[in-house]
PDB file of C-alpha atoms and ligand atoms in Angstrom:
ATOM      1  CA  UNK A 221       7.952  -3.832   9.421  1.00  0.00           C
ATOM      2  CA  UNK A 222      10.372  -1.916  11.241  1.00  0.00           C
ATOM      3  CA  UNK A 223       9.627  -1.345  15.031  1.00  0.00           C
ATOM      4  CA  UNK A 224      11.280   1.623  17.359  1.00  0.00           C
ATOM      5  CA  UNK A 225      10.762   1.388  20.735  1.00  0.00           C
ATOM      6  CA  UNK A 226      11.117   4.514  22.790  1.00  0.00           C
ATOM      7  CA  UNK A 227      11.004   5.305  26.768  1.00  0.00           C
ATOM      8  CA  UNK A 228       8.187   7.129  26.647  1.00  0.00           C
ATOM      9  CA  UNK A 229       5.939   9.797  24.850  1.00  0.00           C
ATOM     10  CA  UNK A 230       8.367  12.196  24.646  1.00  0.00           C
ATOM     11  CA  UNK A 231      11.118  10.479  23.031  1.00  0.00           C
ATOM     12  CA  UNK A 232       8.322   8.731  20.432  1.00  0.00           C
ATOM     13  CA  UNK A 233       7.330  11.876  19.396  1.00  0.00           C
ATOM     14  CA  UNK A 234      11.124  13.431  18.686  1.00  0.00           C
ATOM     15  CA  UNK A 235      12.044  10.118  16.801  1.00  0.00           C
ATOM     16  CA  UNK A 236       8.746  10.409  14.756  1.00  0.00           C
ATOM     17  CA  UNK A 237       9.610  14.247  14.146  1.00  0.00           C
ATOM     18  CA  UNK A 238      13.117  13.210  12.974  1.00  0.00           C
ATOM     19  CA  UNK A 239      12.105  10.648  10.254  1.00  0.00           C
ATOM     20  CA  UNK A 240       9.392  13.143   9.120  1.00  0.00           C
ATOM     21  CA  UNK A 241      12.127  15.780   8.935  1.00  0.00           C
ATOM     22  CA  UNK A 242      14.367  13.545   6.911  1.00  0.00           C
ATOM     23  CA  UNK A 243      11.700  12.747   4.481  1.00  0.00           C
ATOM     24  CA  UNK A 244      10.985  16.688   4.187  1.00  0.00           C
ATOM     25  CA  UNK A 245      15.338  17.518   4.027  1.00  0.00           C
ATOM     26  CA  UNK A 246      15.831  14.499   1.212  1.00  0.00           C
ATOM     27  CA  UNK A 247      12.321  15.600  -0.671  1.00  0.00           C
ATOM     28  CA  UNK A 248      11.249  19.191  -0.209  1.00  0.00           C
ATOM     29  CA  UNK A 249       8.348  18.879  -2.171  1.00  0.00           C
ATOM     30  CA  UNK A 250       7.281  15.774  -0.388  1.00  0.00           C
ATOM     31  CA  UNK A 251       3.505  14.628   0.137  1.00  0.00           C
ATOM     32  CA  UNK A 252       2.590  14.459   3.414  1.00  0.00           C
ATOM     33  CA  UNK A 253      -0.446  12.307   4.834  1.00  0.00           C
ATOM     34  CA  UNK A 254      -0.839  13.298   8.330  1.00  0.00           C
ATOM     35  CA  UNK A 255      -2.827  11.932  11.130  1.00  0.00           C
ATOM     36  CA  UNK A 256      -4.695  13.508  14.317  1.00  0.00           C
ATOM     37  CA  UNK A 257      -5.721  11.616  17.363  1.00  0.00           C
ATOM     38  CA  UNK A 258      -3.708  12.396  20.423  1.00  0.00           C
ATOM     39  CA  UNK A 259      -0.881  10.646  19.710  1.00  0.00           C
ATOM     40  CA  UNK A 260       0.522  12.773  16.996  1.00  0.00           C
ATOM     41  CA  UNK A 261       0.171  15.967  18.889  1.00  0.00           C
ATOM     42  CA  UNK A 262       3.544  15.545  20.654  1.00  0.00           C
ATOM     43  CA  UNK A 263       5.578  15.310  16.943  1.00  0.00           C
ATOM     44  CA  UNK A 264       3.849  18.074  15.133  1.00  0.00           C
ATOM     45  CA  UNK A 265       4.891  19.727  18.491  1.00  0.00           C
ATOM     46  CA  UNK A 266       8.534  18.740  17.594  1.00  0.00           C
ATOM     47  CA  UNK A 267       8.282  19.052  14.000  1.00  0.00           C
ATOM     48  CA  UNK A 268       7.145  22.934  13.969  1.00  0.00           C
ATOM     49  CA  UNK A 269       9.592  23.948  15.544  1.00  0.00           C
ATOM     50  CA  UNK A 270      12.521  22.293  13.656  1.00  0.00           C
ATOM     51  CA  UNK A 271      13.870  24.971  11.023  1.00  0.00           C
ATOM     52  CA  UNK A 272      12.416  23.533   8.162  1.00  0.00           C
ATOM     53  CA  UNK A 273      11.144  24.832   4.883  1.00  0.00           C
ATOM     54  CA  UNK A 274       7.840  23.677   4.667  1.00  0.00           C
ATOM     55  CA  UNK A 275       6.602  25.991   1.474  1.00  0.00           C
ATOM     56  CA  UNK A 276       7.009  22.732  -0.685  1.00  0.00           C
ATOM     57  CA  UNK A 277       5.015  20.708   1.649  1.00  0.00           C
ATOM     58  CA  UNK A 278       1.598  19.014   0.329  1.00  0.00           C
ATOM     59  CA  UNK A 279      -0.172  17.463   3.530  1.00  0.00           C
ATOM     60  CA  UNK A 280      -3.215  15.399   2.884  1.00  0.00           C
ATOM     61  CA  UNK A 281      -5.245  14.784   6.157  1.00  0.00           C
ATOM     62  CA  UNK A 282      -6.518  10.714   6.742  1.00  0.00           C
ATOM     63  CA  UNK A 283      -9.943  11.667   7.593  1.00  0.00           C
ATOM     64  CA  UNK A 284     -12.623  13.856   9.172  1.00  0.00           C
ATOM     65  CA  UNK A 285     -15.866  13.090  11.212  1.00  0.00           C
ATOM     66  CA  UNK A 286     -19.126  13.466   8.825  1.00  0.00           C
ATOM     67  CA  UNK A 287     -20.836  15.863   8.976  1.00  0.00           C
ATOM     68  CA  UNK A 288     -18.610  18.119  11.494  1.00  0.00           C
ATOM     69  CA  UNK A 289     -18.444  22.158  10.770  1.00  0.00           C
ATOM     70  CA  UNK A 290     -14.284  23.168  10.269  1.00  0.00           C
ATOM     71  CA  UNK A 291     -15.393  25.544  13.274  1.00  0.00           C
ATOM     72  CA  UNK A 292     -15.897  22.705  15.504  1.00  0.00           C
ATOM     73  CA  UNK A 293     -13.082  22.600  18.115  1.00  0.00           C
ATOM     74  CA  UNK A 294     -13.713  18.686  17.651  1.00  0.00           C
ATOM     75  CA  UNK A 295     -13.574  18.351  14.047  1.00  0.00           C
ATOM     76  CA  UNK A 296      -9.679  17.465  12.504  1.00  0.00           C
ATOM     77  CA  UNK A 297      -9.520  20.200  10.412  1.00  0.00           C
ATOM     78  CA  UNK A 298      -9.560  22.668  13.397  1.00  0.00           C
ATOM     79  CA  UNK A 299      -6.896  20.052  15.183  1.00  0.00           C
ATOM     80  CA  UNK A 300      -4.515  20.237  12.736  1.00  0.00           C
ATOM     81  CA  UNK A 301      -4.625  24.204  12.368  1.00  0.00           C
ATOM     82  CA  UNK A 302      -4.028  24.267  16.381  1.00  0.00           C
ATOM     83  CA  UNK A 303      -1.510  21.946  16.098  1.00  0.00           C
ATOM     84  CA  UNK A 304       0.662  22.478  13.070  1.00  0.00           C
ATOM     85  CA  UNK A 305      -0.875  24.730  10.485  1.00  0.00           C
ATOM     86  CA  UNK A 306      -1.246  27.836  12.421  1.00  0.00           C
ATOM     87  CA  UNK A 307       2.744  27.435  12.586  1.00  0.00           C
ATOM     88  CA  UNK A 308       4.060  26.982   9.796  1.00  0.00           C
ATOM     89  CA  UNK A 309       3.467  27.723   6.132  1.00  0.00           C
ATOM     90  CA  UNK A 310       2.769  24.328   3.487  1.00  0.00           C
ATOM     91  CA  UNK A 311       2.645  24.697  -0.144  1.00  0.00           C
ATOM     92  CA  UNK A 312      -1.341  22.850   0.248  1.00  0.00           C
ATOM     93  CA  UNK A 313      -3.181  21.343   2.844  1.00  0.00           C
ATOM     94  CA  UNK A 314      -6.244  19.048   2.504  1.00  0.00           C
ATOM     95  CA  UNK A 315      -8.604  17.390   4.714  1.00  0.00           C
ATOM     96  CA  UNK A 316     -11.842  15.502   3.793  1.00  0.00           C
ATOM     97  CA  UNK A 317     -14.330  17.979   3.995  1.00  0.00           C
ATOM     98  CA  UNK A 318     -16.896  17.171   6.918  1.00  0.00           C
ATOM     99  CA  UNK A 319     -19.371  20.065   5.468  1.00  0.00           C
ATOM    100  CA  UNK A 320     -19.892  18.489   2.264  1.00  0.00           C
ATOM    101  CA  UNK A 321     -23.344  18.373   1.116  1.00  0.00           C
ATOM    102  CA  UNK A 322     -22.197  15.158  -0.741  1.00  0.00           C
ATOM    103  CA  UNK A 323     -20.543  12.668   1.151  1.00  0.00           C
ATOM    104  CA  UNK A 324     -19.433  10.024  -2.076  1.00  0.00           C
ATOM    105  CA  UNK A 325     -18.752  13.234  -3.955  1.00  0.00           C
ATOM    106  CA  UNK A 326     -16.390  14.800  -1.873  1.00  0.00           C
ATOM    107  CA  UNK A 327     -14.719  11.044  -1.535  1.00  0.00           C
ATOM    108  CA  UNK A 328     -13.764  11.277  -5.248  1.00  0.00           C
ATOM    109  CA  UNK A 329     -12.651  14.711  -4.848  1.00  0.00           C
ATOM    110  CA  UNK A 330     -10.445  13.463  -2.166  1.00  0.00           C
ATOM    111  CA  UNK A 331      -8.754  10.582  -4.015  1.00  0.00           C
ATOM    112  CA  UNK A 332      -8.038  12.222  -7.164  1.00  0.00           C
ATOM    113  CA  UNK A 333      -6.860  15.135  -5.587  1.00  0.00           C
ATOM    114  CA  UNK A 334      -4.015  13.108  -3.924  1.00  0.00           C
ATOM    115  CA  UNK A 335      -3.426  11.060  -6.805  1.00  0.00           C
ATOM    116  CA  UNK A 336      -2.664  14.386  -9.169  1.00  0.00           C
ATOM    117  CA  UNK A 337      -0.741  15.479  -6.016  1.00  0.00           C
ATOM    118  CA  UNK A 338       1.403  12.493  -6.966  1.00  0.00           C
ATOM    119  CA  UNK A 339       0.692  10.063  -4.329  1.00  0.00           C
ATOM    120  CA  UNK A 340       1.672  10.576  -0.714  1.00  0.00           C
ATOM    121  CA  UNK A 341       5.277  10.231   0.366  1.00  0.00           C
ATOM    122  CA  UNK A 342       5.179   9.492   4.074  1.00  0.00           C
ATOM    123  CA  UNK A 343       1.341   8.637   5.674  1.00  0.00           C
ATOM    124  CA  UNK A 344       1.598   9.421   9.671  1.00  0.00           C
ATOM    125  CA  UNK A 345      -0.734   6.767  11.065  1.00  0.00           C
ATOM    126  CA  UNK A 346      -2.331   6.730  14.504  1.00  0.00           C
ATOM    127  CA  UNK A 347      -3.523   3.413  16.228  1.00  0.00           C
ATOM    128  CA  UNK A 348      -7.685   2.774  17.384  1.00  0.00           C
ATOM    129  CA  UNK A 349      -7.721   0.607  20.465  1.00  0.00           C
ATOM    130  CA  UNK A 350      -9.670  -1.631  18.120  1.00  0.00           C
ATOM    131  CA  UNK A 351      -7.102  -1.594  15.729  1.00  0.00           C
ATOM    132  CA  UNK A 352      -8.647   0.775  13.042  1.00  0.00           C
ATOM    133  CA  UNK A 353      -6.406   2.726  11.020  1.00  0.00           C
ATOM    134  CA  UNK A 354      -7.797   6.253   9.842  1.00  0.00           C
ATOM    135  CA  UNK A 355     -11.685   5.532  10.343  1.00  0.00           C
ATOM    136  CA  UNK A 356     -10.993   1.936   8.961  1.00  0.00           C
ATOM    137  CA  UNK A 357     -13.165   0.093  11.220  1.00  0.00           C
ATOM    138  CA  UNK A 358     -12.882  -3.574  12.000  1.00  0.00           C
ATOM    139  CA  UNK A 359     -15.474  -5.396   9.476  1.00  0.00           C
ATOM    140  CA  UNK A 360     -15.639  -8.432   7.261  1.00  0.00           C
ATOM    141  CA  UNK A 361     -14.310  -6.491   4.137  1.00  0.00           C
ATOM    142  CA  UNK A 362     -12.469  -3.073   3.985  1.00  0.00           C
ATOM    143  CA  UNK A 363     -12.816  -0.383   1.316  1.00  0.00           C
ATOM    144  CA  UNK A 364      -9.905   0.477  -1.110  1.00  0.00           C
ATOM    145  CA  UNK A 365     -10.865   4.233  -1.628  1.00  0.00           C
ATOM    146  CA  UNK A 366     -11.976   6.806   0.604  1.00  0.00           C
ATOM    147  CA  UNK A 367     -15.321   6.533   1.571  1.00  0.00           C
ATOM    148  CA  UNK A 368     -18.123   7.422   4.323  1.00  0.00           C
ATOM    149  CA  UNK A 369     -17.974   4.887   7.165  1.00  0.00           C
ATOM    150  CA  UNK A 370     -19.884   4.105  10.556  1.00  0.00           C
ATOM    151  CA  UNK A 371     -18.028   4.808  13.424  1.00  0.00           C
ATOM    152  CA  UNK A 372     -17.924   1.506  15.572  1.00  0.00           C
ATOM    153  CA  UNK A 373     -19.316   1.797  19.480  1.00  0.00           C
ATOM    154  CA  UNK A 374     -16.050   1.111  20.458  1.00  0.00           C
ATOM    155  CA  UNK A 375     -14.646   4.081  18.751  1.00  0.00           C
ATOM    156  CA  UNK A 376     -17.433   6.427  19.601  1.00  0.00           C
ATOM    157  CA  UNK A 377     -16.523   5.630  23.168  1.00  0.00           C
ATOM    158  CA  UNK A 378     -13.128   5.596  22.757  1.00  0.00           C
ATOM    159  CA  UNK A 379     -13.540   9.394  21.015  1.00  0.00           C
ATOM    160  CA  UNK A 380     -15.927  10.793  23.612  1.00  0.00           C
ATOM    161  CA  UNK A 381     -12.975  12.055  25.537  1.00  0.00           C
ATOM    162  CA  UNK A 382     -12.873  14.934  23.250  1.00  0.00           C
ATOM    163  CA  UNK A 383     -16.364  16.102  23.171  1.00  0.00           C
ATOM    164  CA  UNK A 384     -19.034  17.117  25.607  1.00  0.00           C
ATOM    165  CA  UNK A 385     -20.487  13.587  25.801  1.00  0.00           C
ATOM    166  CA  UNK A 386     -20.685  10.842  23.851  1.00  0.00           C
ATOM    167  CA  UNK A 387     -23.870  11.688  22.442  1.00  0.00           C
ATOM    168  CA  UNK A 388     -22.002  14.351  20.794  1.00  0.00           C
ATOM    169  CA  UNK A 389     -19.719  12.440  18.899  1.00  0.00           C
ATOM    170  CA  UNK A 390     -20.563  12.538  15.314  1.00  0.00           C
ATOM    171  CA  UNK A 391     -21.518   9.225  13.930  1.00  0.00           C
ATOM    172  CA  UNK A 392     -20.306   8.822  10.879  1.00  0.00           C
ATOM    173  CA  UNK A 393     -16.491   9.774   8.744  1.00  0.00           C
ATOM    174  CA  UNK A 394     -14.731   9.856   5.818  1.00  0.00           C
ATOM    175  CA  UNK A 395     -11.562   8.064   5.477  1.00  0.00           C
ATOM    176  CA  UNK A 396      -9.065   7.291   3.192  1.00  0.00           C
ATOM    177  CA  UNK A 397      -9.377   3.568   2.726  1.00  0.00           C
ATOM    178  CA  UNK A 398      -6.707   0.897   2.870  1.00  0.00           C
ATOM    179  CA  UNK A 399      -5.766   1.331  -0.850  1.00  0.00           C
ATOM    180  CA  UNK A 400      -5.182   4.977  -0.006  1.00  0.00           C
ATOM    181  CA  UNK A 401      -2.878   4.064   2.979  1.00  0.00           C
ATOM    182  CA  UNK A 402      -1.108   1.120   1.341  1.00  0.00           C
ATOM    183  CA  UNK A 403      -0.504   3.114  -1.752  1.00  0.00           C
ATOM    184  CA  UNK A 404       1.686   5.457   0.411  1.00  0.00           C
ATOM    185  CA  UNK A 405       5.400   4.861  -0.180  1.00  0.00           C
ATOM    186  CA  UNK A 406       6.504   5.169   3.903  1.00  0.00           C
ATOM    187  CA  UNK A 407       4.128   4.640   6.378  1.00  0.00           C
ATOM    188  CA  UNK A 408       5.212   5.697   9.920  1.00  0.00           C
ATOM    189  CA  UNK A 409       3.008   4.111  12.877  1.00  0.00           C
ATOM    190  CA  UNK A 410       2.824   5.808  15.617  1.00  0.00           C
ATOM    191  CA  UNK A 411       1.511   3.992  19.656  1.00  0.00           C
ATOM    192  CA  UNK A 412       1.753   4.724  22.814  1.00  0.00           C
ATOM    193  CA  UNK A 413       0.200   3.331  26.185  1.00  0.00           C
ATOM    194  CA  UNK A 414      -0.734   0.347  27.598  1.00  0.00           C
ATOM    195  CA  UNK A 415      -3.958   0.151  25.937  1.00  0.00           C
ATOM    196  CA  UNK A 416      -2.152  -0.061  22.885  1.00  0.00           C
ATOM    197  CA  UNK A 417      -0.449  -2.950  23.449  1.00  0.00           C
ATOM    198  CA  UNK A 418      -2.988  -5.197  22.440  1.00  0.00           C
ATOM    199  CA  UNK A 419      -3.026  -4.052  18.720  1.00  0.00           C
ATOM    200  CA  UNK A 420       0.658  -3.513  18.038  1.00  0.00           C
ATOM    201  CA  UNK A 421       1.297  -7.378  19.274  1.00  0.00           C
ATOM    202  CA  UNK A 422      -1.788  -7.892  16.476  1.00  0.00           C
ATOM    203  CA  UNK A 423      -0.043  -5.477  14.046  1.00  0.00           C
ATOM    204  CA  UNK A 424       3.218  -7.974  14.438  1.00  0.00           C
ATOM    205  CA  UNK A 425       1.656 -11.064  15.096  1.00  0.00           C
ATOM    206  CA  UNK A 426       2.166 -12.616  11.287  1.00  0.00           C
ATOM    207  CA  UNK A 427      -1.221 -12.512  10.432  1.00  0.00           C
ATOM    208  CA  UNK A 428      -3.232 -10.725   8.507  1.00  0.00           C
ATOM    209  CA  UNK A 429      -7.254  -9.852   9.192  1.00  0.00           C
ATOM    210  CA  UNK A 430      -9.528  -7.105   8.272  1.00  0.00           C
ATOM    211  CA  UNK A 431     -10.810  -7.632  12.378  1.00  0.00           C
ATOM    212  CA  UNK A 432      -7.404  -5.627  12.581  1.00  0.00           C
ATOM    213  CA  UNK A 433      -6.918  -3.350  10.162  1.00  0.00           C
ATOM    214  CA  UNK A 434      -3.334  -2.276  11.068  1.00  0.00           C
ATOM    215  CA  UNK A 435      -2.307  -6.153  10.472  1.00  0.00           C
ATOM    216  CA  UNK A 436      -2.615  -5.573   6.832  1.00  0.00           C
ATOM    217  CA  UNK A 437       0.009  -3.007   7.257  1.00  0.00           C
ATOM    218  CA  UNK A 438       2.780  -6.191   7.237  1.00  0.00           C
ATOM    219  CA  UNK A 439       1.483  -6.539   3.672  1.00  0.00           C
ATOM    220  CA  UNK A 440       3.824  -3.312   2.958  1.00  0.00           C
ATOM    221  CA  UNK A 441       7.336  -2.764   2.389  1.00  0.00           C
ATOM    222  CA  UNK A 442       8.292   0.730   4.082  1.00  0.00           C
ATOM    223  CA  UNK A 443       6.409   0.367   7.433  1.00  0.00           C
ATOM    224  CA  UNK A 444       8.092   1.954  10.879  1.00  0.00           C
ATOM    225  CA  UNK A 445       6.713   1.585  13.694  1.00  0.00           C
ATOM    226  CA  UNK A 446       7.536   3.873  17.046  1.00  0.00           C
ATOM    227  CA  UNK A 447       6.372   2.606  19.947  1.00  0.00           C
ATOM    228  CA  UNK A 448       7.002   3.174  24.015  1.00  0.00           C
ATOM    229  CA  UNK A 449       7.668   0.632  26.243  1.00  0.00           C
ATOM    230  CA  UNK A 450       4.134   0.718  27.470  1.00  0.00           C
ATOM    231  CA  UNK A 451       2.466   0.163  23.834  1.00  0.00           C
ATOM    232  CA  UNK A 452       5.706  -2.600  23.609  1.00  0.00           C
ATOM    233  CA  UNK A 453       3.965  -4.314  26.543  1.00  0.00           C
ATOM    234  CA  UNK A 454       7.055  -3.470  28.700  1.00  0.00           C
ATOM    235  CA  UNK A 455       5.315  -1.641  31.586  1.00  0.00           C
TER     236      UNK A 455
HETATM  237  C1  GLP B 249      -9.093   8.463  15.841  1.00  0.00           C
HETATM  238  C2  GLP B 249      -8.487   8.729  14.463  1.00  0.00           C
HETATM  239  C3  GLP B 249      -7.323   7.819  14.171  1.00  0.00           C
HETATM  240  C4  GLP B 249      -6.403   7.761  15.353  1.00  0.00           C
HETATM  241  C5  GLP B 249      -7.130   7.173  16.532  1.00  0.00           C
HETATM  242  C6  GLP B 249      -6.278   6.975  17.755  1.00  0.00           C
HETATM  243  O1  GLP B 249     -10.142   7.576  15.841  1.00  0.00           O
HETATM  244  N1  GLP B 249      -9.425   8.625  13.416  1.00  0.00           N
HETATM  245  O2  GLP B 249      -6.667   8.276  12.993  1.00  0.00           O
HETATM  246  O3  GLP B 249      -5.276   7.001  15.053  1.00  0.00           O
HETATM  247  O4  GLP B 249      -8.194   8.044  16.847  1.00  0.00           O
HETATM  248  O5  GLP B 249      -6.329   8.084  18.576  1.00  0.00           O
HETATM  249  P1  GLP B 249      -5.347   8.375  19.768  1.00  0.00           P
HETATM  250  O6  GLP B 249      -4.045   8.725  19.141  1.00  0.00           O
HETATM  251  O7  GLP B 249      -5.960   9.535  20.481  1.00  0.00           O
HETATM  252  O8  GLP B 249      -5.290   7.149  20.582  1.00  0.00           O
END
C-alpha cells in the first residue's frame, strides 16, 4: 500500500481529486465506486469543478442506511446528489436502494449490476473510527457480497452527528462487502484527523484481522492511501 501524506484537509482532498481525475482522463468510461462520509466531501468539491467529461462515468455508491427514504437529507443517496450529482452529468449512477421492500433482493441487484457494469475501476473508500470500511463492521467473519448489516454502537454514535439524535440513526445498511471492495482494481483511502490515527497505524501495521476491516486492504495490490498529518499521527 501506497501512503500520501498531506498538510491538511485541503490538500488531501485536491490530491484525491487528482488521482480520480487521472483515472477518469486515461479511462473515460471508467467505473467509479464512490464513498460518502465527511471526508470525501472536500474532493467531490474539487473534482466537480475540474473540466472533465463525466458522460462516460458509471459511479456505483458503497452503501446506504436500511431502510432510509432517498428524500432523507441523511440518507447517501441525497449526499451524493448535494455533493456531486447535482453538478455534473454521469453516464449511470447507483446506490443501494434504502427503500427496498427486499433487503437480500436488492443486494443481488446490486452486485450483478456492478459486475455487468464491468467491475469498478477506482473504489473511493472512507475510514470508521472503528476501522469499518463501507458498513463493514468489525466481527469475527466478514461477508464477500453486499449484504444487510447491523450498524455497530460505535458507529451509530459515531453517525449521530448527522441526524437529529442518535435515536434517529437508522439501524441497519447495506454494503458492498469485502469481495466487492477487493475486487476493485484501485482502491483510494481516504483519512483525516486525529481520531483517525488509530486505524490507519492498524491499516499499516502488517497484520491482517477482520476486528479491522481496512487491514485486509494490505491483502491488495493497487491501494493509495491519502492521509494528513493528523490521521499520520503527526499532530
Ligand atoms: C460512514 C460510511 C463510511 C465512511 C465512514 C467515515 O459510516 N458508511 O463509508 O467511511 O462513515 O465517515 P467520516 O468520513 O465522516 O469520518
Amino acid at each position: 500500500m501506497k501512503k500520501i501524506v498531506c498538510k491538511n484537509y485541503d490538500e488531501l482532498s485536491k490530491c484525491g481529486a487528482d488521482i480520480v481525475t487521472a483515472q477518469i482522463k486515461a479511462k473515460p468510461d471508467s467505473v467509479l465506486g464512490l464513498a460518502t462520509g465527511s471526508t470525501p466531501i472536500g474532493l467531490y468539491k474539487y473534482l466537480r469543478e475540474m473540466p472533465l467529461d463525466f458522460s462516460n462515468i458509471s459511479a456505483y455508491n458503497l452503501d446506504e442506511y436500511y431502510p432510509i427514504e432517498k428524500a432523507n437529507d441523511q440518507s447517501y443517496a441525497y449526499f451524493m446528489n448535494d455533493n456531486l450529482f447535482q453538478y455534473i452529468t454521469v453516464k449511470s449512477k447507483d446506490i443501494p436502494n434504502g427503500e427496498a421492500p427486499d433487503a437480500e433482493a436488492e443486494c443481488r441487484r446490486y452486485d450483478k449490476a456492478i459486475e455487468q457494469a464491468g467491475g469498478i475501476d477506482l473504489q473511493v473508500l472512507g475510514l470508521g473510527v472503528n476501522g469499518h470500511i463501507g458498513f463493514n463492521e468489525p466481527a469475527k467473519a466478514l461477508s464477500v457480497g453486499t449484504h444487510a448489516v447491523d450498524l455497530t454502537e460505535s458507529t451509530i454514535e459515531a453517525n449521530a452527528r448527522f441526524f437529529a439524535n442518535k435515536e434517529a440513526v437508522p439501524r441497519r445498511a447495506l454494503t458492498l462487502g469485502l469481495g466487492g471492495i477487493m475486487k476493485a482494481k484501485k482502491i483510494l483511502v481516504l483519512a483525516s484527523g486525529k481520531n483517525k490515527a488509530d486505524v490507519v497505524k492498524k491499516m499499516f501495521s502488517g497484520e491482517v484481522t477482520t476486528d479491522v476491516p481496512a487491514s485486509l486492504l494490505q491483502l491488495h495490490g493497487d491501494v493509495t492511501v491519502i492521509v494528513d498529518e493528523e490521521a499520520n499521527g503527526e499532530a
